[in-house]
Short mmCIF file of N, CA and C in Angstrom, two decimals:
data_model
loop_
_atom_site.label_atom_id
_atom_site.label_comp_id
_atom_site.label_asym_id
_atom_site.label_seq_id
_atom_site.Cartn_x
_atom_site.Cartn_y
_atom_site.Cartn_z
N UNK A 1 102.16 107.59 67.65
CA UNK A 1 102.87 108.11 68.81
C UNK A 1 103.21 106.95 69.73
N UNK A 2 104.42 106.94 70.21
CA UNK A 2 104.91 105.87 71.05
C UNK A 2 104.64 106.19 72.51
N UNK A 3 104.11 105.25 73.23
CA UNK A 3 103.81 105.45 74.65
C UNK A 3 105.00 104.99 75.46
N UNK A 4 105.47 105.83 76.36
CA UNK A 4 106.56 105.45 77.25
C UNK A 4 105.96 105.08 78.59
N UNK A 5 105.94 103.79 78.94
CA UNK A 5 105.28 103.34 80.16
C UNK A 5 106.09 103.55 81.42
N UNK A 6 107.25 104.11 81.32
CA UNK A 6 108.14 104.16 82.47
C UNK A 6 107.57 104.90 83.67
N UNK A 7 107.02 106.11 83.54
CA UNK A 7 106.55 106.81 84.73
C UNK A 7 105.41 106.09 85.45
N UNK A 8 104.56 105.38 84.72
CA UNK A 8 103.41 104.72 85.33
C UNK A 8 103.74 103.35 85.90
N UNK A 9 104.95 102.89 85.72
CA UNK A 9 105.32 101.54 86.13
C UNK A 9 106.13 101.55 87.43
N UNK A 10 105.76 102.42 88.33
CA UNK A 10 106.47 102.52 89.60
C UNK A 10 105.62 101.91 90.70
N UNK A 11 106.23 101.05 91.50
CA UNK A 11 105.59 100.46 92.67
C UNK A 11 106.00 101.27 93.90
N UNK A 12 105.13 101.36 94.87
CA UNK A 12 105.46 102.02 96.13
C UNK A 12 105.79 100.94 97.16
N UNK A 13 106.95 101.02 97.77
CA UNK A 13 107.34 100.05 98.79
C UNK A 13 106.89 100.55 100.15
N UNK A 14 107.17 99.77 101.17
CA UNK A 14 106.77 100.13 102.53
C UNK A 14 107.41 101.43 102.98
N UNK A 15 108.56 101.77 102.42
CA UNK A 15 109.22 103.02 102.80
C UNK A 15 108.80 104.17 101.90
N UNK A 16 107.80 103.94 101.04
CA UNK A 16 107.26 104.94 100.12
C UNK A 16 108.31 105.40 99.11
N UNK A 17 109.23 104.52 98.76
CA UNK A 17 110.22 104.80 97.73
C UNK A 17 109.76 104.17 96.43
N UNK A 18 109.78 104.93 95.35
CA UNK A 18 109.33 104.41 94.06
C UNK A 18 110.34 103.39 93.53
N UNK A 19 109.83 102.24 93.11
CA UNK A 19 110.66 101.18 92.55
C UNK A 19 110.13 100.85 91.16
N UNK A 20 111.00 100.95 90.16
CA UNK A 20 110.59 100.67 88.78
C UNK A 20 110.51 99.17 88.56
N UNK A 21 109.50 98.72 87.82
CA UNK A 21 109.30 97.31 87.56
C UNK A 21 109.03 97.10 86.07
N UNK A 22 109.87 96.32 85.39
CA UNK A 22 109.76 96.12 83.95
C UNK A 22 108.45 95.43 83.56
N UNK A 23 108.03 94.42 84.33
CA UNK A 23 106.78 93.74 84.01
C UNK A 23 105.60 94.70 84.10
N UNK A 24 105.58 95.54 85.13
CA UNK A 24 104.51 96.52 85.26
C UNK A 24 104.53 97.51 84.10
N UNK A 25 105.72 97.90 83.67
CA UNK A 25 105.85 98.84 82.54
C UNK A 25 105.25 98.24 81.28
N UNK A 26 105.45 96.95 81.07
CA UNK A 26 104.89 96.29 79.88
C UNK A 26 103.37 96.19 79.96
N UNK A 27 102.85 95.94 81.16
CA UNK A 27 101.39 95.91 81.34
C UNK A 27 100.81 97.29 81.03
N UNK A 28 101.47 98.34 81.50
CA UNK A 28 101.02 99.71 81.23
C UNK A 28 101.09 100.01 79.73
N UNK A 29 102.16 99.58 79.06
CA UNK A 29 102.31 99.83 77.62
C UNK A 29 101.21 99.12 76.84
N UNK A 30 100.82 97.92 77.29
CA UNK A 30 99.73 97.16 76.70
C UNK A 30 99.92 96.87 75.21
N UNK A 31 101.18 96.62 74.82
CA UNK A 31 101.47 96.27 73.42
C UNK A 31 102.90 95.76 73.33
N UNK A 32 103.22 95.14 72.20
CA UNK A 32 104.59 94.69 71.95
C UNK A 32 105.43 95.91 71.61
N UNK A 33 106.51 96.12 72.36
CA UNK A 33 107.35 97.30 72.17
C UNK A 33 108.69 97.09 72.85
N UNK A 34 109.58 98.03 72.67
CA UNK A 34 110.85 98.05 73.38
C UNK A 34 111.00 99.41 74.05
N UNK A 35 111.72 99.44 75.17
CA UNK A 35 112.03 100.70 75.82
C UNK A 35 113.23 100.54 76.74
N UNK A 36 113.73 101.66 77.20
CA UNK A 36 114.94 101.70 78.03
C UNK A 36 114.75 100.90 79.31
N UNK A 37 115.78 100.17 79.69
CA UNK A 37 115.79 99.43 80.95
C UNK A 37 116.23 100.40 82.04
N UNK A 38 115.29 100.86 82.84
CA UNK A 38 115.57 101.83 83.90
C UNK A 38 116.52 101.29 84.96
N UNK A 39 116.66 99.98 85.05
CA UNK A 39 117.55 99.37 86.04
C UNK A 39 118.99 99.26 85.54
N UNK A 40 119.25 99.67 84.30
CA UNK A 40 120.59 99.56 83.70
C UNK A 40 121.14 100.95 83.39
N UNK A 41 122.00 101.46 84.26
CA UNK A 41 122.56 102.80 84.07
C UNK A 41 123.60 102.86 82.96
N UNK A 42 124.03 101.69 82.46
CA UNK A 42 125.00 101.67 81.37
C UNK A 42 124.32 101.77 80.00
N UNK A 43 123.01 101.57 79.96
CA UNK A 43 122.21 101.60 78.72
C UNK A 43 122.58 100.46 77.77
N UNK A 44 123.21 99.40 78.28
CA UNK A 44 123.59 98.27 77.44
C UNK A 44 122.48 97.24 77.28
N UNK A 45 121.36 97.45 77.95
CA UNK A 45 120.23 96.52 77.81
C UNK A 45 118.94 97.31 77.66
N UNK A 46 117.90 96.61 77.26
CA UNK A 46 116.59 97.24 77.08
C UNK A 46 115.51 96.23 77.40
N UNK A 47 114.29 96.70 77.50
CA UNK A 47 113.15 95.85 77.81
C UNK A 47 112.37 95.59 76.52
N UNK A 48 112.08 94.33 76.28
CA UNK A 48 111.22 93.93 75.17
C UNK A 48 109.92 93.44 75.78
N UNK A 49 108.81 94.07 75.44
CA UNK A 49 107.49 93.67 75.93
C UNK A 49 106.83 92.78 74.88
N UNK A 50 106.26 91.67 75.33
CA UNK A 50 105.61 90.74 74.43
C UNK A 50 104.36 90.16 75.10
N UNK A 51 103.42 89.71 74.29
CA UNK A 51 102.17 89.15 74.79
C UNK A 51 102.32 87.65 74.99
N UNK A 52 101.98 87.17 76.18
CA UNK A 52 102.04 85.75 76.50
C UNK A 52 100.82 85.38 77.34
N UNK A 53 100.00 84.49 76.81
CA UNK A 53 98.78 84.06 77.52
C UNK A 53 97.91 85.24 77.94
N UNK A 54 97.80 86.23 77.06
CA UNK A 54 96.92 87.38 77.31
C UNK A 54 97.50 88.44 78.22
N UNK A 55 98.75 88.30 78.63
CA UNK A 55 99.39 89.27 79.52
C UNK A 55 100.68 89.76 78.88
N UNK A 56 100.91 91.07 78.92
CA UNK A 56 102.18 91.60 78.42
C UNK A 56 103.26 91.38 79.47
N UNK A 57 104.36 90.81 79.02
CA UNK A 57 105.48 90.47 79.90
C UNK A 57 106.75 91.15 79.42
N UNK A 58 107.71 91.26 80.32
CA UNK A 58 108.99 91.92 80.01
C UNK A 58 110.10 90.89 79.86
N UNK A 59 110.96 91.14 78.90
CA UNK A 59 112.17 90.34 78.72
C UNK A 59 113.33 91.32 78.59
N UNK A 60 114.37 91.14 79.40
CA UNK A 60 115.55 92.00 79.31
C UNK A 60 116.44 91.46 78.21
N UNK A 61 116.78 92.34 77.28
CA UNK A 61 117.67 91.97 76.17
C UNK A 61 118.90 92.85 76.20
N UNK A 62 120.04 92.27 75.81
CA UNK A 62 121.31 93.00 75.81
C UNK A 62 121.64 93.49 74.40
N UNK A 63 122.22 94.68 74.34
CA UNK A 63 122.77 95.18 73.08
C UNK A 63 124.11 94.48 72.84
N UNK A 64 124.57 94.52 71.60
CA UNK A 64 125.88 93.96 71.27
C UNK A 64 126.97 94.76 71.97
N UNK A 65 128.16 94.21 72.01
CA UNK A 65 129.31 94.87 72.61
C UNK A 65 129.50 96.25 71.98
N UNK A 66 129.72 97.26 72.80
CA UNK A 66 129.92 98.65 72.38
C UNK A 66 128.68 99.28 71.76
N UNK A 67 127.51 98.74 72.07
CA UNK A 67 126.25 99.35 71.63
C UNK A 67 125.41 99.70 72.85
N UNK A 68 124.53 100.68 72.65
CA UNK A 68 123.68 101.20 73.71
C UNK A 68 122.26 101.32 73.19
N UNK A 69 121.29 101.15 74.07
CA UNK A 69 119.90 101.28 73.63
C UNK A 69 119.56 102.75 73.45
N UNK A 70 119.01 103.07 72.30
CA UNK A 70 118.58 104.43 71.96
C UNK A 70 117.06 104.48 72.03
N UNK A 71 116.52 105.21 73.00
CA UNK A 71 115.08 105.28 73.23
C UNK A 71 114.34 105.86 72.02
N UNK A 72 114.93 106.82 71.33
CA UNK A 72 114.27 107.42 70.17
C UNK A 72 114.21 106.45 68.99
N UNK A 73 115.29 105.73 68.75
CA UNK A 73 115.34 104.78 67.64
C UNK A 73 114.66 103.45 67.99
N UNK A 74 114.48 103.19 69.28
CA UNK A 74 113.93 101.93 69.78
C UNK A 74 114.79 100.74 69.37
N UNK A 75 116.11 100.98 69.33
CA UNK A 75 117.05 99.91 68.98
C UNK A 75 118.43 100.26 69.53
N UNK A 76 119.34 99.33 69.42
CA UNK A 76 120.71 99.55 69.88
C UNK A 76 121.51 100.28 68.81
N UNK A 77 122.41 101.15 69.25
CA UNK A 77 123.29 101.87 68.32
C UNK A 77 124.64 102.08 69.00
N UNK A 78 125.61 102.56 68.24
CA UNK A 78 126.95 102.77 68.79
C UNK A 78 127.07 104.10 69.53
N UNK A 79 126.06 104.93 69.46
CA UNK A 79 126.08 106.22 70.15
C UNK A 79 125.57 106.05 71.58
N UNK A 80 126.40 106.42 72.54
CA UNK A 80 126.01 106.31 73.95
C UNK A 80 125.09 107.47 74.31
N UNK A 81 123.86 107.19 74.76
CA UNK A 81 122.94 108.26 75.14
C UNK A 81 123.46 109.06 76.34
N UNK A 82 123.08 110.30 76.40
CA UNK A 82 123.46 111.16 77.51
C UNK A 82 122.89 110.58 78.81
N UNK A 83 123.67 110.62 79.86
CA UNK A 83 123.23 110.14 81.15
C UNK A 83 123.59 108.69 81.45
N UNK A 84 124.10 107.99 80.45
CA UNK A 84 124.52 106.60 80.66
C UNK A 84 125.94 106.58 81.20
N UNK A 85 126.21 105.62 82.07
CA UNK A 85 127.55 105.54 82.65
C UNK A 85 128.35 104.45 81.94
N UNK A 86 129.66 104.60 81.94
CA UNK A 86 130.54 103.59 81.34
C UNK A 86 130.71 102.42 82.29
N UNK A 87 130.88 101.24 81.73
CA UNK A 87 131.08 100.04 82.55
C UNK A 87 132.47 100.02 83.12
#
């Protein structure tokens, strides 16, 4: 079963507004994985979590031209997921 760290990776700011943080999401996931980049409404990029010096870190990766990250497949595909906006 794949763990989606997105809901647990929210920081609270001084105005009590939830802010998503990719590095925090990778720490919560606690493993090498990929998932949707919540900061990208076009779905053209995704987060790659990797272990570095004992800490899971986030790297933003881009899909190829005319591809979108598919959360179920955990990879880029030509099918635009529902809810993504066009560039």
